Short mmCIF file of C-alpha atoms in Angstrom, two decimals:
data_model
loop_
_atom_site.label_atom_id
_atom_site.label_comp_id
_atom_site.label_asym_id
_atom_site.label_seq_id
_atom_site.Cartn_x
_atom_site.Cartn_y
_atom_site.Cartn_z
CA UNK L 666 115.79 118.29 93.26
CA UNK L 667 116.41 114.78 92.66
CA UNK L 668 115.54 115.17 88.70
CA UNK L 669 114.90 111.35 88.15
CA UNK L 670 111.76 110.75 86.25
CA UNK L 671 109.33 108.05 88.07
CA UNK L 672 106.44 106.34 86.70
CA UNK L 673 103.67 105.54 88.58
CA UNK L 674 100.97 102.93 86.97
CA UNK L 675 97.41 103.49 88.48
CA UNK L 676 98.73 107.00 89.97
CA UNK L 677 95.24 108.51 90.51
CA UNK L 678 94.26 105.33 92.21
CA UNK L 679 94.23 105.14 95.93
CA UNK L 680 97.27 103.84 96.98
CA UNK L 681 98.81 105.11 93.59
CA UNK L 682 97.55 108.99 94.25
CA UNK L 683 99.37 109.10 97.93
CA UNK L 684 102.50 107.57 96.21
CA UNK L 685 102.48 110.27 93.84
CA UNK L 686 102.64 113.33 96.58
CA UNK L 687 105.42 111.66 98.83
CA UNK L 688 107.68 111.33 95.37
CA UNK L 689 106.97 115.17 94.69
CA UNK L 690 107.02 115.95 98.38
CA UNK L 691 110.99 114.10 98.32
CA UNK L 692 111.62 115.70 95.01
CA UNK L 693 110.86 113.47 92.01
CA UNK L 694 109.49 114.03 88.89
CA UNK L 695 106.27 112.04 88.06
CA UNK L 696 104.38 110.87 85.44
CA UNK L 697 101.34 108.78 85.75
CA UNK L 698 99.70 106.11 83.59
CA UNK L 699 96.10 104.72 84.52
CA UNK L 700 92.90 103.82 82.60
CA UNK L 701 90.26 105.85 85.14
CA UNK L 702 88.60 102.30 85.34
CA UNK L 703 88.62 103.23 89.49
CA UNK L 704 89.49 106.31 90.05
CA UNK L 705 88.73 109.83 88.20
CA UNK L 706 91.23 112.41 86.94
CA UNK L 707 90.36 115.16 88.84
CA UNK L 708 92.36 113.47 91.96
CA UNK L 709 95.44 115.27 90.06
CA UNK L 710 93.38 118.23 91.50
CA UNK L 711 94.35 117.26 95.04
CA UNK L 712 97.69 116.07 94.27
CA UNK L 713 98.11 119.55 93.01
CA UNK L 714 96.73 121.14 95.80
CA UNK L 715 98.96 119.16 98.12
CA UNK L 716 102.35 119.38 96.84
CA UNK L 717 101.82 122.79 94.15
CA UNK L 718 102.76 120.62 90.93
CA UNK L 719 100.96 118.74 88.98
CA UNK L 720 102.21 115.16 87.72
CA UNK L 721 101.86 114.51 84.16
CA UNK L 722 99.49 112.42 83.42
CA UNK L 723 98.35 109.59 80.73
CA UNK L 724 95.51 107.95 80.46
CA UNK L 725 95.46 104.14 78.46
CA UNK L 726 95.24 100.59 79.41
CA UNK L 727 98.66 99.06 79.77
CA UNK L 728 96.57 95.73 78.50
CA UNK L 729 97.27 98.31 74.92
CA UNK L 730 100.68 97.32 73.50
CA UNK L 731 100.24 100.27 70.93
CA UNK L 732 99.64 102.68 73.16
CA UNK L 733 102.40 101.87 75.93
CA UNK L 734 104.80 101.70 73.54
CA UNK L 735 104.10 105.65 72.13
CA UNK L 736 103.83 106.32 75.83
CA UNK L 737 107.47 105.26 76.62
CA UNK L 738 108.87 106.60 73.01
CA UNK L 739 107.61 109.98 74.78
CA UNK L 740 108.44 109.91 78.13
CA UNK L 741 112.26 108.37 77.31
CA UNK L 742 114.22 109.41 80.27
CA UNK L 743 112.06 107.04 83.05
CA UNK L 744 114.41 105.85 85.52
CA UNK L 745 112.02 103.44 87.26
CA UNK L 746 108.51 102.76 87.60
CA UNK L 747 105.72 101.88 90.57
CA UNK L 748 103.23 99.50 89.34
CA UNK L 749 99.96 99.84 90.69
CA UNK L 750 97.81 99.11 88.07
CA UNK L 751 95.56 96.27 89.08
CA UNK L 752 91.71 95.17 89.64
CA UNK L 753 92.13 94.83 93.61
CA UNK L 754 88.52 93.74 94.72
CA UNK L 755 88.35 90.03 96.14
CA UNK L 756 84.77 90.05 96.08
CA UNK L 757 84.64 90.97 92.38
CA UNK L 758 87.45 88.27 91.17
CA UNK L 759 85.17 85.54 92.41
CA UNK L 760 82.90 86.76 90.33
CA UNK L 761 84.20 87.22 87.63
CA UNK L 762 87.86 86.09 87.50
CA UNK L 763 88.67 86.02 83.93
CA UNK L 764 88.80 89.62 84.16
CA UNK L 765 91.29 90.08 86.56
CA UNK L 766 93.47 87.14 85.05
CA UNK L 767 93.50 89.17 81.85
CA UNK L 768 94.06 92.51 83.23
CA UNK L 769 96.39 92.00 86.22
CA UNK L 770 98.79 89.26 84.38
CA UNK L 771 98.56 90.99 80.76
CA UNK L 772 99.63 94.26 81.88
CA UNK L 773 102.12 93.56 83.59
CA UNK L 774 103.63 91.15 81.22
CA UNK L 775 103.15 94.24 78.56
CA UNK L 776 105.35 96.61 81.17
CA UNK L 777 108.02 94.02 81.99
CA UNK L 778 108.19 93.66 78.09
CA UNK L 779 108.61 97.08 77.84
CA UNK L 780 111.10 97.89 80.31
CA UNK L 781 113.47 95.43 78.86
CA UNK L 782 112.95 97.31 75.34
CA UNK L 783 113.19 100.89 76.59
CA UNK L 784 116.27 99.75 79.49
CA UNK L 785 114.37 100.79 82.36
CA UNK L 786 116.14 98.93 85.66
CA UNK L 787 113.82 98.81 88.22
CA UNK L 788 111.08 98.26 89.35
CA UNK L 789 108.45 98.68 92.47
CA UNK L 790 105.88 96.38 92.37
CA UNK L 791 102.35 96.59 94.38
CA UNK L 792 101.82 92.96 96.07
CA UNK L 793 99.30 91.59 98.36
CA UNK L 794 99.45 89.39 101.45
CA UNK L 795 97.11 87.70 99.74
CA UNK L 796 99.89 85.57 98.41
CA UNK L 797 99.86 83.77 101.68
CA UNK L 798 96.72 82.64 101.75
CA UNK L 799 95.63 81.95 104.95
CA UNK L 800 98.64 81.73 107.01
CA UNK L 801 99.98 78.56 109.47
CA UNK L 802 101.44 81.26 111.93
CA UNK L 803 101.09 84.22 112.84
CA UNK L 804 102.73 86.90 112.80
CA UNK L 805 103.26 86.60 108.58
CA UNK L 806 107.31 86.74 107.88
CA UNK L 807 108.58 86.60 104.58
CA UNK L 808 109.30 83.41 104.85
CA UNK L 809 106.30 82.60 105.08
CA UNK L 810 105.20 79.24 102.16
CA UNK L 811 103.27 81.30 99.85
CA UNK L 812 99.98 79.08 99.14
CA UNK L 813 96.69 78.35 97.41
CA UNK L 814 95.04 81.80 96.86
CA UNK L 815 91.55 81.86 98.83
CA UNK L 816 90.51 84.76 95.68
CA UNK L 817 91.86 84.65 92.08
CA UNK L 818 92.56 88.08 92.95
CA UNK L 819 95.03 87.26 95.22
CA UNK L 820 96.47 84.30 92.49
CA UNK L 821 97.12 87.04 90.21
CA UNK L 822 99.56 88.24 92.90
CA UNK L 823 100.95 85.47 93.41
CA UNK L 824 101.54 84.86 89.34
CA UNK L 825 102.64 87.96 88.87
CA UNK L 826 105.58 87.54 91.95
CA UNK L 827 106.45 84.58 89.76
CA UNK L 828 106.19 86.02 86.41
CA UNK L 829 108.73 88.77 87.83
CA UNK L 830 110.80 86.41 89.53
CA UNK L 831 111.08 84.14 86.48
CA UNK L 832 111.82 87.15 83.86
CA UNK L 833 114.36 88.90 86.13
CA UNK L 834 116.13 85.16 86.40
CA UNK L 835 116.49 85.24 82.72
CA UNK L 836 118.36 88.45 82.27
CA UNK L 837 120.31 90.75 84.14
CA UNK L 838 119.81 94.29 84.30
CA UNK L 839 116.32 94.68 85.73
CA UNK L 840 115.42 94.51 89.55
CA UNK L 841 112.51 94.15 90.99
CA UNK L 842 111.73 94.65 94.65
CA UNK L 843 107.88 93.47 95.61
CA UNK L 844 106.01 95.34 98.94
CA UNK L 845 103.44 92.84 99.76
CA UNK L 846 100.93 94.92 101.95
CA UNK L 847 98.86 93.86 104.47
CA UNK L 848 95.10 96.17 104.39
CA UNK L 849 95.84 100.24 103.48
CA UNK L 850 93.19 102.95 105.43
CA UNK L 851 93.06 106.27 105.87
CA UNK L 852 93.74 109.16 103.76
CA UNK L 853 96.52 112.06 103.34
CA UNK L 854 95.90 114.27 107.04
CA UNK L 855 94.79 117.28 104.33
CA UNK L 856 91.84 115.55 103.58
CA UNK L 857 92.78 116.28 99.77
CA UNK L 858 92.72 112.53 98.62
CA UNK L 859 91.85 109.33 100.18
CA UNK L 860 89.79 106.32 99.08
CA UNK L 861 86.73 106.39 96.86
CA UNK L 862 85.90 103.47 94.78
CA UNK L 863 83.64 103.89 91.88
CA UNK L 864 80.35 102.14 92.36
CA UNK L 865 79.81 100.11 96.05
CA UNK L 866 83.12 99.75 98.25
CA UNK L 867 84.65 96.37 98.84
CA UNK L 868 86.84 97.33 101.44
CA UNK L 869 85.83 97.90 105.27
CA UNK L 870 87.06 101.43 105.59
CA UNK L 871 85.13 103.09 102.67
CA UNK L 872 82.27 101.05 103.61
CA UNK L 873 82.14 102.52 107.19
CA UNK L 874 82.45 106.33 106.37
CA UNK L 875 80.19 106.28 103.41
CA UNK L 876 77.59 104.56 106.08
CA UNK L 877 78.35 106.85 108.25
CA UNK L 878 77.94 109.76 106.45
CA UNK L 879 74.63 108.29 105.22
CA UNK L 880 75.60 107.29 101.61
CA UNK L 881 74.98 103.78 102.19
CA UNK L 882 71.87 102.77 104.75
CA UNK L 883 74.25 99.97 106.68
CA UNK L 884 76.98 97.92 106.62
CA UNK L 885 77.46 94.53 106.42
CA UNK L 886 79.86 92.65 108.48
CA UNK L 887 80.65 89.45 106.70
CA UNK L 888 80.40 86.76 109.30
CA UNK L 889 80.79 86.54 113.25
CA UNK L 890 81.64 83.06 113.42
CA UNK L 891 85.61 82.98 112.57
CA UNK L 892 88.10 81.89 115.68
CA UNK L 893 88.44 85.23 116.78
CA UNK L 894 88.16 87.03 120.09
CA UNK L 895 84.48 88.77 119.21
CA UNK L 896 84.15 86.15 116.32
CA UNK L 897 84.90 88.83 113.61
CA UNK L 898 87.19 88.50 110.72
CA UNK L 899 91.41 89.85 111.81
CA UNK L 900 93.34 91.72 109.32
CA UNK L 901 96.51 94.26 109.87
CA UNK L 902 95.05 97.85 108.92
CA UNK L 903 98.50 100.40 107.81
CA UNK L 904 97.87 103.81 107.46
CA UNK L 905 97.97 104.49 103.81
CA UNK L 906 100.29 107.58 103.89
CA UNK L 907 103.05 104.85 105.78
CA UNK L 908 102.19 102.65 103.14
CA UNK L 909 102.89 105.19 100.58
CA UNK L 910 106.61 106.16 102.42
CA UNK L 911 107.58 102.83 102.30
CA UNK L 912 107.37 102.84 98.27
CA UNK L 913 109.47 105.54 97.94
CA UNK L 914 112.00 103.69 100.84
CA UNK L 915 111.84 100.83 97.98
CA UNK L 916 113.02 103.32 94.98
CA UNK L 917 115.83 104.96 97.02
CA UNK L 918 117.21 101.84 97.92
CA UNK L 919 117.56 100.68 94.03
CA UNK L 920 118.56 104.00 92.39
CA UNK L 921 121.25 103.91 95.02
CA UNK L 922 122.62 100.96 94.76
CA UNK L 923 121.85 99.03 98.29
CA UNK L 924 119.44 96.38 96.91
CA UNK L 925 121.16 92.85 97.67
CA UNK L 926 119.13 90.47 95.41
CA UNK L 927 118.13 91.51 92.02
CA UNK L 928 114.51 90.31 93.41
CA UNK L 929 113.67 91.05 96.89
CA UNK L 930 110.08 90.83 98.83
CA UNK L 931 108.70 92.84 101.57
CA UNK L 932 106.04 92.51 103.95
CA UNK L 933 104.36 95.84 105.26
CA UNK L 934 101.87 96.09 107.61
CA UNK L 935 101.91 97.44 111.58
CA UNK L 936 102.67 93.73 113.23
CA UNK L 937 99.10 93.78 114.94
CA UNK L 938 95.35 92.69 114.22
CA UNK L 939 92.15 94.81 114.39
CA UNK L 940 89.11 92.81 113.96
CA UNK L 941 85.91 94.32 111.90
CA UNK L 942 84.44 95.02 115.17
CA UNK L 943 87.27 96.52 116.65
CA UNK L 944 87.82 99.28 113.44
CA UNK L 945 83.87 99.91 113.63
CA UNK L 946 84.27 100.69 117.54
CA UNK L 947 87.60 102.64 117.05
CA UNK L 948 85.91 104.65 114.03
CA UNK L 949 82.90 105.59 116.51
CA UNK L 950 85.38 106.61 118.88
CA UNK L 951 87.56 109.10 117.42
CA UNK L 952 84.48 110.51 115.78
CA UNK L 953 81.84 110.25 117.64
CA UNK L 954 79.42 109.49 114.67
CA UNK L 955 77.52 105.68 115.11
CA UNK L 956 77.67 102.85 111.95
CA UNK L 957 74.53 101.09 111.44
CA UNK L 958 75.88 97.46 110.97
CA UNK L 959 74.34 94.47 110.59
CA UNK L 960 76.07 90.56 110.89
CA UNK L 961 75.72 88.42 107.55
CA UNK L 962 77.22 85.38 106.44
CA UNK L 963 81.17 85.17 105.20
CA UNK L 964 82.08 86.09 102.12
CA UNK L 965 83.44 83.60 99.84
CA UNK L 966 87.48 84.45 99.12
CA UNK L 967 87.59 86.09 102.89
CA UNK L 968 90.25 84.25 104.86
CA UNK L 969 90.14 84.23 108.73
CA UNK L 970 92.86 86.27 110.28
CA UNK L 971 96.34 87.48 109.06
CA UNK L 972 99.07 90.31 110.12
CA UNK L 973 102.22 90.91 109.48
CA UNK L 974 105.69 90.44 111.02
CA UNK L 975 107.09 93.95 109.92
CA UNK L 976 110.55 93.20 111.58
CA UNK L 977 112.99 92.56 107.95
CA UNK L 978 111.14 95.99 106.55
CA UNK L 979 111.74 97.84 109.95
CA UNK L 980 115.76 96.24 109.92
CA UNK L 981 116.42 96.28 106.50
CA UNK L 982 114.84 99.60 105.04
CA UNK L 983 114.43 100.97 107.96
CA UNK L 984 111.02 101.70 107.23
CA UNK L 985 107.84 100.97 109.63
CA UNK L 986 104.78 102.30 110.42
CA UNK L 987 103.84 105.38 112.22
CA UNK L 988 100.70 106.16 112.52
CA UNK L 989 97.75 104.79 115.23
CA UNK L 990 94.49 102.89 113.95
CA UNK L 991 92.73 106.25 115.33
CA UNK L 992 94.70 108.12 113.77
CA UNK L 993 94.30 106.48 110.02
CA UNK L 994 90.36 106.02 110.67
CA UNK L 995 89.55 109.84 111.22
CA UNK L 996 91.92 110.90 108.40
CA UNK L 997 89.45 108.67 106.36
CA UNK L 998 86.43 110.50 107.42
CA UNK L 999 88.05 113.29 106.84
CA UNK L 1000 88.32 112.30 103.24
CA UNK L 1001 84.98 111.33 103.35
CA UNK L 1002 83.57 114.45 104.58
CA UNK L 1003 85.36 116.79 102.36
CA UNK L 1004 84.57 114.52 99.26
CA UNK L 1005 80.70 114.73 100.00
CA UNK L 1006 80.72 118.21 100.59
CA UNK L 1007 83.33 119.48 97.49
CA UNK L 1008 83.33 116.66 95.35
CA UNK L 1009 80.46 114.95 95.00
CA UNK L 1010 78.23 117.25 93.43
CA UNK L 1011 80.60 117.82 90.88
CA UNK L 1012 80.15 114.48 89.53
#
């Protein structure tokens, strides 16, 4: 047992919840923070179920000063923290981007704040490719100018790489290392835990399987028009579980010692492009169950094409990703299945 006390922000999120199990599957002791404003409590159930402990869990707004500081007056032995917490929806920050200004930056100002009060060193923190906007070349190295966000979603990201950067210049005994990710699918292989966003997906994946399944009469596939082979919008698709191995990469590499900058950026992703087309066809595939979709216009914030160059992740934490598109599409339905059939009618 590894007996260092993590803290995961937005833990029963998506991302967040799969982050959880691979710390308790290697041995650490969690606690999670998240307001429920996406995600429900009972996925501690299939945390539980998945690892046989269940993560402590509390449940405030990190936007409330008050409360994180009783939180961290309780919990005092936290040697380092994932920070998930975050409105992620593109579509949703055009409309309304005051709300993810004041959420995404606020919060995390309140828990870099924090850590310097309570001496917490380090730090994992969930970034976006979104920070390169749409990209000059292809495949995306960290190199890479970071530009113009095409969402204010993705300029929160790209503040809040600064707003780390900047506060870890001024002082010395925090470090930060960022994992920009490219697009997270799938769900654990148990079928436990996996994606469902409260209210009408944004993202492709949860989209498909919940028209699929019949939850939604038909998808929409923003736009066929882009410079693309069948016209469709390109993104790099990483299996979420992957994703989720890479954090904990991250937090072994500070704890012991091996980070070289006291701010250092990763990107994640598999190094290819899927198109929307291509994940519909692949999802039919390894399921054999058809997606009514339908072609509409773009959606505003969407950027063309983008996917990673994994290589400095691969080399440097010797992390990359494992598992196939196929493989990360029918772990989702999976998900999907076993929500609708034990979950669902619970709510």
């Amino acid at each position: 047992m590894k007996n260092k006390l993590i803290l995961v922000t937005g833990g029963t999120g998506y991302i967040g919840s799969h982050t959880v199990v691979e710390l308790i599957e290697q041995g650490y002791e969690v606690v999670i923070v998240d307001n429920l404003s996406n995600s429900e409590e009972r996925v501690l159930d299939g945390i539980e179920k998945i690892t046989g402990v269940r993560p402590a869990f509390s449940c405030f707004d990190l936007c409330d000063t008050t409360a994180l500081e009783k939180f961290l007056t309780a919990y005092n032995s936290i040697r380092a923290i994932i920070h998930f917490a975050a409105y992620k929806s593109v579509g949703e920050s055009v409309r309304e981007p005051l709300k993810y200004y004041q959420n995404n930056l606020v919060s995390l100002m309140n828990l870099l704040t924090a850590m310097k009060k309570h001496h917490i060193p380090d730090m994992v923190f969930s970034s976006s490719c979104t920070v390169y906007g749409e990209p000059d070349r292809l495949p995306v190295t960290e190199s890479a100018p970071v530009k113009k966000a095409a969402s204010p979603y993705g300029n929160t990201k790209r503040i809040s790489e600064e707003i780390i950067e900047d506060f870890i210049k001024s002082q010395t005994k925090i470090h930060t290392i960022a994992l920009r990710y490219f697009n997270p699918i799938g769900a654990h292989p148990t079928g436990l835990i996996g994606e469902h966003p409260i209210g009408e997906p944004e993202n492709l994946v949860p989209y498909v399987t919940q028209t699929a399944i019949g939850v939604r009469k038909q998808l929409k596939v923003f736009g066929n028009d882009y410079n693309t082979p069948d016209g469709t919008a390109i993104r790099d698709y990483l299996h979420v579980v992957d994703l989720a191995r890479a954090h904990i990469v991250a937090i072994e590499r500070m704890l012991d010692g091996k980070q070289k900058n006291a701010y250092e950026v990763f990107n994640l992703g598999t190094g290819h492009g899927n198109s929307v087309l291509e994940i519909i066809n692949t999802f039919e595939k390894v399921t054999g169950v058809k997606v009514n979709y339908v072609i509409t216009k773009r959606r505003p914030g969407d950027i063309e094409k983008i996917w990673a160059d994994p290589t400095y992740a691969n080399k440097e934490l010797g992390w990359r990703a494992q598992s196939t598109l196929g493989e990360a599409l029918l772990s989702a339905w999976k998900w999907e299945q076993y929500y609708r059939k034990h979950l669902e009618k619970k709510n």
